[in-house]
PDB file of C-alpha atoms and ligand atoms in Angstrom:
ATOM      1  CA  MET A   1       4.469  -0.741 -23.828  1.00 56.00           C
ATOM      2  CA  SER A   2       5.334   3.059 -25.286  1.00 63.00           C
ATOM      3  CA  GLU A   3       7.705   4.297 -22.632  1.00 68.00           C
ATOM      4  CA  HIS A   4       4.996   7.597 -22.630  1.00 84.00           C
ATOM      5  CA  THR A   5       1.977   5.481 -21.476  1.00 92.00           C
ATOM      6  CA  LEU A   6       0.819   4.189 -18.399  1.00 94.00           C
ATOM      7  CA  LYS A   7      -2.321   1.666 -18.318  1.00 96.00           C
ATOM      8  CA  ILE A   8      -4.459   3.479 -15.424  1.00 96.00           C
ATOM      9  CA  HIS A   9      -7.486   2.127 -13.885  1.00 96.00           C
ATOM     10  CA  GLU A  10      -8.712   5.306 -12.111  1.00 95.00           C
ATOM     11  CA  ILE A  11      -7.717   8.816 -10.911  1.00 96.00           C
ATOM     12  CA  TYR A  12      -9.748  10.671  -7.981  1.00 95.00           C
ATOM     13  CA  LEU A  13      -9.644  12.634  -5.179  1.00 95.00           C
ATOM     14  CA  SER A  14     -10.736  11.577  -1.710  1.00 95.00           C
ATOM     15  CA  ILE A  15      -8.988  11.182   1.729  1.00 94.00           C
ATOM     16  CA  GLN A  16      -6.371   8.767   2.178  1.00 95.00           C
ATOM     17  CA  GLY A  17      -7.882   5.886   4.399  1.00 93.00           C
ATOM     18  CA  GLU A  18      -4.805   4.258   5.719  1.00 93.00           C
ATOM     19  CA  SER A  19      -1.127   4.656   6.866  1.00 95.00           C
ATOM     20  CA  THR A  20      -0.088   7.471   9.245  1.00 96.00           C
ATOM     21  CA  PHE A  21      -1.235  10.192   6.293  1.00 97.00           C
ATOM     22  CA  ALA A  22      -4.481   8.746   6.868  1.00 96.00           C
ATOM     23  CA  GLY A  23      -7.320  11.524   6.988  1.00 95.00           C
ATOM     24  CA  LEU A  24      -5.648  14.012   4.867  1.00 96.00           C
ATOM     25  CA  PRO A  25      -7.081  14.795   1.215  1.00 96.00           C
ATOM     26  CA  CYS A  26      -5.384  12.693  -1.425  1.00 96.00           C
ATOM     27  CA  VAL A  27      -5.371  12.077  -5.200  1.00 97.00           C
ATOM     28  CA  PHE A  28      -4.980   8.509  -6.279  1.00 96.00           C
ATOM     29  CA  VAL A  29      -3.739   7.300  -9.000  1.00 96.00           C
ATOM     30  CA  ARG A  30      -4.840   3.496  -9.177  1.00 97.00           C
ATOM     31  CA  THR A  31      -2.705   1.596 -12.050  1.00 97.00           C
ATOM     32  CA  THR A  32      -3.812  -1.627 -13.425  1.00 97.00           C
ATOM     33  CA  GLY A  33      -2.497  -4.941 -13.271  1.00 97.00           C
ATOM     34  CA  CYS A  34      -0.872  -6.729 -10.390  1.00 98.00           C
ATOM     35  CA  PRO A  35       1.011 -10.033  -9.690  1.00 97.00           C
ATOM     36  CA  LEU A  36      -0.833 -11.547  -7.185  1.00 97.00           C
ATOM     37  CA  ARG A  37      -4.379 -12.504  -6.458  1.00 97.00           C
ATOM     38  CA  CYS A  38      -5.024 -12.080  -2.467  1.00 97.00           C
ATOM     39  CA  ARG A  39      -8.004 -13.996  -1.351  1.00 97.00           C
ATOM     40  CA  TRP A  40      -9.220 -11.108   0.315  1.00 95.00           C
ATOM     41  CA  CYS A  41      -8.606  -8.089  -2.549  1.00 95.00           C
ATOM     42  CA  ASP A  42     -10.679  -5.078  -2.445  1.00 90.00           C
ATOM     43  CA  THR A  43      -9.862  -4.095  -5.923  1.00 92.00           C
ATOM     44  CA  PRO A  44      -9.936  -6.905  -8.374  1.00 94.00           C
ATOM     45  CA  GLN A  45     -11.419  -4.509 -10.885  1.00 93.00           C
ATOM     46  CA  ALA A  46      -7.653  -3.243 -11.327  1.00 95.00           C
ATOM     47  CA  PHE A  47      -6.403  -6.093 -12.309  1.00 95.00           C
ATOM     48  CA  SER A  48      -7.373  -5.791 -16.096  1.00 93.00           C
ATOM     49  CA  GLU A  49      -9.696  -2.848 -16.521  1.00 91.00           C
ATOM     50  CA  GLY A  50      -8.012   0.296 -17.572  1.00 94.00           C
ATOM     51  CA  GLU A  51      -6.839   2.634 -20.307  1.00 94.00           C
ATOM     52  CA  ARG A  52      -3.572   3.370 -21.638  1.00 95.00           C
ATOM     53  CA  LEU A  53      -3.046   7.007 -20.696  1.00 94.00           C
ATOM     54  CA  ASP A  54      -0.151   9.435 -21.898  1.00 91.00           C
ATOM     55  CA  VAL A  55       2.099   9.990 -18.836  1.00 86.00           C
ATOM     56  CA  ASP A  56       1.747  13.869 -19.572  1.00 87.00           C
ATOM     57  CA  ALA A  57      -1.861  13.673 -19.102  1.00 89.00           C
ATOM     58  CA  ILE A  58      -1.656  11.517 -16.277  1.00 90.00           C
ATOM     59  CA  VAL A  59       0.451  14.360 -14.630  1.00 87.00           C
ATOM     60  CA  ALA A  60      -2.036  16.894 -15.744  1.00 89.00           C
ATOM     61  CA  THR A  61      -4.828  15.363 -14.443  1.00 92.00           C
ATOM     62  CA  VAL A  62      -3.335  15.058 -10.931  1.00 93.00           C
ATOM     63  CA  ALA A  63      -2.334  18.777 -11.124  1.00 91.00           C
ATOM     64  CA  GLY A  64      -5.951  19.963 -12.111  1.00 93.00           C
ATOM     65  CA  TYR A  65      -7.094  18.494  -8.475  1.00 93.00           C
ATOM     66  CA  ASP A  66      -6.400  20.282  -5.175  1.00 84.00           C
ATOM     67  CA  SER A  67      -2.751  21.135  -5.754  1.00 85.00           C
ATOM     68  CA  THR A  68      -2.524  20.645  -2.037  1.00 88.00           C
ATOM     69  CA  ALA A  69      -3.077  17.054  -1.718  1.00 94.00           C
ATOM     70  CA  ILE A  70      -0.597  14.618  -1.516  1.00 97.00           C
ATOM     71  CA  VAL A  71      -0.911  11.753  -4.258  1.00 97.00           C
ATOM     72  CA  GLU A  72      -0.854   8.455  -3.959  1.00 97.00           C
ATOM     73  CA  VAL A  73       0.610   6.098  -6.377  1.00 98.00           C
ATOM     74  CA  THR A  74      -1.579   2.463  -6.027  1.00 97.00           C
ATOM     75  CA  GLY A  75      -3.242  -0.659  -7.587  1.00 94.00           C
ATOM     76  CA  GLY A  76      -3.083  -2.991  -8.699  1.00 94.00           C
ATOM     77  CA  GLU A  77       0.328  -3.231  -8.273  1.00 98.00           C
ATOM     78  CA  PRO A  78       2.042   0.131  -9.393  1.00 98.00           C
ATOM     79  CA  LEU A  79       5.676  -0.968 -10.188  1.00 98.00           C
ATOM     80  CA  MET A  80       4.447  -3.666 -12.735  1.00 97.00           C
ATOM     81  CA  GLN A  81       4.773  -0.866 -15.220  1.00 96.00           C
ATOM     82  CA  LYS A  82       8.271   0.534 -15.607  1.00 94.00           C
ATOM     83  CA  ASN A  83       6.892   4.127 -16.455  1.00 93.00           C
ATOM     84  CA  VAL A  84       5.588   4.939 -13.122  1.00 95.00           C
ATOM     85  CA  LEU A  85       9.105   5.411 -11.373  1.00 95.00           C
ATOM     86  CA  PRO A  86      10.061   8.371 -13.631  1.00 92.00           C
ATOM     87  CA  ARG A  87       6.382   9.828 -12.870  1.00 91.00           C
ATOM     88  CA  MET A  88       6.691   9.466  -9.448  1.00 94.00           C
ATOM     89  CA  THR A  89      10.097  11.346  -9.635  1.00 94.00           C
ATOM     90  CA  ALA A  90       8.303  13.801 -11.814  1.00 90.00           C
ATOM     91  CA  LEU A  91       5.387  14.511  -9.323  1.00 92.00           C
ATOM     92  CA  CYS A  92       8.312  14.854  -6.661  1.00 94.00           C
ATOM     93  CA  ASP A  93       9.717  17.415  -8.631  1.00 92.00           C
ATOM     94  CA  ALA A  94       6.632  19.159  -9.077  1.00 90.00           C
ATOM     95  CA  GLY A  95       6.750  19.654  -4.878  1.00 92.00           C
ATOM     96  CA  ARG A  96       4.180  17.047  -4.133  1.00 94.00           C
ATOM     97  CA  THR A  97       3.878  14.428  -1.343  1.00 97.00           C
ATOM     98  CA  VAL A  98       3.915  10.994  -3.112  1.00 98.00           C
ATOM     99  CA  LEU A  99       3.148   7.584  -1.531  1.00 98.00           C
ATOM    100  CA  LEU A 100       3.466   4.444  -3.329  1.00 98.00           C
ATOM    101  CA  GLU A 101       1.509   1.314  -2.099  1.00 98.00           C
ATOM    102  CA  THR A 102       3.296  -1.723  -2.993  1.00 98.00           C
ATOM    103  CA  CYS A 103       2.241  -5.071  -2.562  1.00 98.00           C
ATOM    104  CA  GLY A 104       5.884  -6.071  -1.346  1.00 98.00           C
ATOM    105  CA  ALA A 105       6.770  -8.689  -4.087  1.00 98.00           C
ATOM    106  CA  LEU A 106       8.688  -6.554  -6.692  1.00 98.00           C
ATOM    107  CA  ASP A 107      12.037  -4.575  -6.042  1.00 98.00           C
ATOM    108  CA  VAL A 108      11.841  -1.267  -4.214  1.00 98.00           C
ATOM    109  CA  VAL A 109      15.311   0.024  -5.074  1.00 98.00           C
ATOM    110  CA  PRO A 110      14.357   1.816  -8.033  1.00 98.00           C
ATOM    111  CA  VAL A 111      12.118   3.769  -6.515  1.00 98.00           C
ATOM    112  CA  ASP A 112      12.792   7.693  -6.246  1.00 98.00           C
ATOM    113  CA  PRO A 113      13.846   8.083  -2.573  1.00 97.00           C
ATOM    114  CA  ARG A 114      11.767  11.357  -1.841  1.00 98.00           C
ATOM    115  CA  VAL A 115       8.799   8.434  -2.456  1.00 98.00           C
ATOM    116  CA  HIS A 116       6.997   7.491   1.133  1.00 98.00           C
ATOM    117  CA  ILE A 117       7.214   3.654   0.091  1.00 98.00           C
ATOM    118  CA  ILE A 118       3.815   1.863   2.158  1.00 98.00           C
ATOM    119  CA  MET A 119       4.803  -1.690   1.393  1.00 98.00           C
ATOM    120  CA  ASP A 120       2.583  -4.916   2.182  1.00 98.00           C
ATOM    121  CA  ILE A 121       3.860  -8.067   3.760  1.00 98.00           C
ATOM    122  CA  LYS A 122       1.385 -10.615   3.058  1.00 98.00           C
ATOM    123  CA  CYS A 123       0.041 -12.903   6.044  1.00 98.00           C
ATOM    124  CA  PRO A 124      -0.483 -16.842   5.182  1.00 98.00           C
ATOM    125  CA  ASP A 125      -4.583 -15.883   4.804  1.00 98.00           C
ATOM    126  CA  SER A 126      -3.964 -13.899   1.785  1.00 98.00           C
ATOM    127  CA  GLY A 127      -2.784 -16.767  -0.334  1.00 98.00           C
ATOM    128  CA  GLU A 128       0.490 -15.110  -1.205  1.00 98.00           C
ATOM    129  CA  VAL A 129       2.729 -15.246   1.949  1.00 98.00           C
ATOM    130  CA  GLN A 130       5.315 -17.157  -0.545  1.00 98.00           C
ATOM    131  CA  ARG A 131       5.649 -13.535  -2.636  1.00 98.00           C
ATOM    132  CA  ASN A 132       7.133 -11.766  -0.276  1.00 98.00           C
ATOM    133  CA  ARG A 133      10.133 -10.251  -1.490  1.00 98.00           C
ATOM    134  CA  TRP A 134      11.981  -9.959   2.287  1.00 98.00           C
ATOM    135  CA  GLU A 135      15.002  -8.537   0.839  1.00 98.00           C
ATOM    136  CA  ASN A 136      12.991  -5.158   0.082  1.00 98.00           C
ATOM    137  CA  VAL A 137      12.795  -4.579   4.186  1.00 98.00           C
ATOM    138  CA  ALA A 138      16.309  -3.935   4.404  1.00 98.00           C
ATOM    139  CA  HIS A 139      16.166  -1.003   1.267  1.00 98.00           C
ATOM    140  CA  LEU A 140      13.186   0.647   3.510  1.00 98.00           C
ATOM    141  CA  ARG A 141      13.772   3.915   5.587  1.00 97.00           C
ATOM    142  CA  PRO A 142      12.121   4.051   9.192  1.00 96.00           C
ATOM    143  CA  GLU A 143      11.475   7.725   9.012  1.00 96.00           C
ATOM    144  CA  ARG A 144       9.789   7.839   5.956  1.00 97.00           C
ATOM    145  CA  ASP A 145       8.590   4.491   4.813  1.00 98.00           C
ATOM    146  CA  GLU A 146       5.268   2.624   6.547  1.00 98.00           C
ATOM    147  CA  ILE A 147       5.319  -1.733   6.655  1.00 98.00           C
ATOM    148  CA  LYS A 148       1.692  -2.853   6.639  1.00 98.00           C
ATOM    149  CA  LEU A 149       0.215  -6.490   7.477  1.00 98.00           C
ATOM    150  CA  VAL A 150      -3.334  -6.876   6.450  1.00 98.00           C
ATOM    151  CA  LEU A 151      -4.556  -9.801   8.997  1.00 98.00           C
ATOM    152  CA  ALA A 152      -7.845 -12.029   8.531  1.00 98.00           C
ATOM    153  CA  SER A 153      -7.406 -14.624  11.403  1.00 98.00           C
ATOM    154  CA  ARG A 154      -5.546 -15.293  14.364  1.00 98.00           C
ATOM    155  CA  ASP A 155      -2.749 -17.119  12.349  1.00 98.00           C
ATOM    156  CA  ASP A 156      -2.316 -14.297  10.373  1.00 98.00           C
ATOM    157  CA  TYR A 157      -1.830 -12.178  13.655  1.00 98.00           C
ATOM    158  CA  VAL A 158       0.740 -14.593  14.748  1.00 98.00           C
ATOM    159  CA  PHE A 159       2.603 -14.555  11.973  1.00 98.00           C
ATOM    160  CA  ALA A 160       2.851 -10.874  11.779  1.00 98.00           C
ATOM    161  CA  ARG A 161       4.014 -10.699  15.459  1.00 98.00           C
ATOM    162  CA  ASP A 162       6.561 -13.290  14.957  1.00 98.00           C
ATOM    163  CA  VAL A 163       8.153 -11.323  11.851  1.00 98.00           C
ATOM    164  CA  ILE A 164       7.538  -8.152  13.428  1.00 98.00           C
ATOM    165  CA  ARG A 165       9.714  -9.336  16.225  1.00 98.00           C
ATOM    166  CA  GLU A 166      12.128 -11.623  14.283  1.00 98.00           C
ATOM    167  CA  ARG A 167      12.842  -9.044  11.729  1.00 98.00           C
ATOM    168  CA  ASP A 168      13.089  -6.186  13.763  1.00 98.00           C
ATOM    169  CA  LEU A 169      10.540  -4.645  11.469  1.00 98.00           C
ATOM    170  CA  PRO A 170      10.256  -1.003  13.604  1.00 98.00           C
ATOM    171  CA  ARG A 171      13.679  -0.338  12.578  1.00 97.00           C
ATOM    172  CA  HIS A 172      12.703  -0.442   8.572  1.00 98.00           C
ATOM    173  CA  GLY A 173       9.535   1.559   8.640  1.00 98.00           C
ATOM    174  CA  ARG A 174       6.429   2.245  10.796  1.00 98.00           C
ATOM    175  CA  VAL A 175       4.512  -0.814  11.274  1.00 98.00           C
ATOM    176  CA  LEU A 176       0.778  -0.940  10.439  1.00 98.00           C
ATOM    177  CA  LEU A 177      -1.220  -3.542  11.328  1.00 98.00           C
ATOM    178  CA  SER A 178      -5.341  -3.718   9.910  1.00 96.00           C
ATOM    179  CA  THR A 179      -7.955  -5.984   9.641  1.00 96.00           C
ATOM    180  CA  VAL A 180      -9.593  -7.755   6.301  1.00 94.00           C
ATOM    181  CA  PHE A 181     -12.970  -5.636   6.769  1.00 89.00           C
ATOM    182  CA  GLY A 182     -15.626  -7.944   8.471  1.00 89.00           C
ATOM    183  CA  VAL A 183     -13.760 -10.678   8.395  1.00 93.00           C
ATOM    184  CA  LEU A 184     -12.091 -10.298  11.695  1.00 96.00           C
ATOM    185  CA  ASP A 185     -12.881  -7.978  14.668  1.00 96.00           C
ATOM    186  CA  PRO A 186     -10.499  -5.177  15.489  1.00 96.00           C
ATOM    187  CA  ALA A 187     -11.479  -5.247  18.873  1.00 97.00           C
ATOM    188  CA  ASP A 188      -9.703  -8.708  18.932  1.00 98.00           C
ATOM    189  CA  VAL A 189      -6.595  -7.697  17.395  1.00 98.00           C
ATOM    190  CA  VAL A 190      -5.952  -4.735  19.676  1.00 98.00           C
ATOM    191  CA  ALA A 191      -6.503  -7.005  22.759  1.00 98.00           C
ATOM    192  CA  TRP A 192      -4.064  -9.355  20.890  1.00 98.00           C
ATOM    193  CA  MET A 193      -1.343  -6.625  20.212  1.00 98.00           C
ATOM    194  CA  LEU A 194      -1.586  -4.981  24.027  1.00 98.00           C
ATOM    195  CA  ASP A 195      -1.008  -8.521  25.380  1.00 98.00           C
ATOM    196  CA  ASP A 196       2.008  -8.824  23.625  1.00 98.00           C
ATOM    197  CA  HIS A 197       2.875  -5.468  23.755  1.00 98.00           C
ATOM    198  CA  LEU A 198       3.745  -5.321  19.661  1.00 98.00           C
ATOM    199  CA  PRO A 199       5.551  -2.092  18.819  1.00 97.00           C
ATOM    200  CA  ALA A 200       3.056  -1.681  15.932  1.00 98.00           C
ATOM    201  CA  ARG A 201       0.376   0.746  14.639  1.00 98.00           C
ATOM    202  CA  PHE A 202      -3.148  -0.404  14.420  1.00 98.00           C
ATOM    203  CA  GLN A 203      -5.135   1.117  11.573  1.00 96.00           C
ATOM    204  CA  LEU A 204      -9.064   1.097  10.468  1.00 92.00           C
ATOM    205  CA  GLN A 205      -9.782   1.643   6.929  1.00 86.00           C
ATOM    206  CA  LEU A 206     -11.081   5.348   7.129  1.00 86.00           C
ATOM    207  CA  HIS A 207     -12.585   5.166   3.817  1.00 85.00           C
ATOM    208  CA  LYS A 208     -14.839   2.087   4.293  1.00 83.00           C
ATOM    209  CA  ALA A 209     -15.848   3.670   8.152  1.00 83.00           C
ATOM    210  CA  ILE A 210     -17.413   6.443   6.214  1.00 85.00           C
ATOM    211  CA  TRP A 211     -18.294   5.114   2.839  1.00 85.00           C
ATOM    212  CA  GLY A 212     -18.987   1.146   3.610  1.00 80.00           C
ATOM    213  CA  ALA A 213     -16.888  -1.685   2.118  1.00 73.00           C
ATOM    214  CA  GLU A 214     -18.548  -1.771  -1.471  1.00 69.00           C
ATOM    215  CA  THR A 215     -18.640   1.865  -2.664  1.00 67.00           C
ATOM    216  CA  PRO A 216     -15.956   2.347  -5.311  1.00 62.00           C
ATOM    217  CA  GLY A 217     -13.905   5.524  -6.123  1.00 61.00           C
ATOM    218  CA  VAL A 218     -13.182   6.539  -2.781  1.00 62.00           C
TER     219      VAL A 218
HETATM  220  S1  SF4 B   1      -1.599  -7.033  -3.865  1.00 66.00           S
HETATM  221 FE1  SF4 B   1      -3.569  -5.803  -3.432  1.00 66.00          FE
HETATM  222  S2  SF4 B   1      -4.187  -5.364  -5.908  1.00 66.00           S
HETATM  223 FE2  SF4 B   1      -2.854  -7.255  -6.009  1.00 66.00          FE
HETATM  224  S3  SF4 B   1      -4.327  -9.096  -5.073  1.00 66.00           S
HETATM  225 FE3  SF4 B   1      -3.037  -8.166  -3.378  1.00 66.00          FE
HETATM  226  S4  SF4 B   1      -4.897  -7.095  -2.521  1.00 66.00           S
HETATM  227 FE4  SF4 B   1      -5.232  -7.100  -4.319  1.00 66.00          FE
END
């Protein structure tokens, strides 16, 4: 891999659908490739489809959209490509608010400290729970980073509740719970959270509520 390229699935302007940034205009930079295969993955097209782009062209494409928008680097799994690290730094240097969506299986330590890390913790029904890199949690910053758990069942909820408590996740980042679209009723999860007094934020995937689950590029 040339040090001047990244394999990119798509770059587009939309609104941020998740996290505490939900609802804000956002340029998405979706990289190609992921080491995981979550059973409910909603972006399998990013496993391999994409083209190798010059990093300067990527930064120029992002700059060509709404210059006030936040920028999210997502995937696939962006940290599979080491060249993504200096690109995120360049975007921060340019004054952009940069979010990184990462699967939680790769080391987050090299990420520029100005980047807002939104890190997954995989639950059992994903089929990838054994890939959680728990040592990442200690490197997250509660004032800047977020921890996301996607639930597909009551068992996933119980797993999430227990790790939130046992690992004191709110001390490391804002904790977000969401459901696999169309698989688990959000009303059930909210009821369980309230019953358990769980210190977490429930979120719906805004983009799917607006455009539906099957619309690509939103
Ligand atoms: S980590 Fe994300 S992109 Fe990779 S398989 Fe899981 S849901 Fe899909």
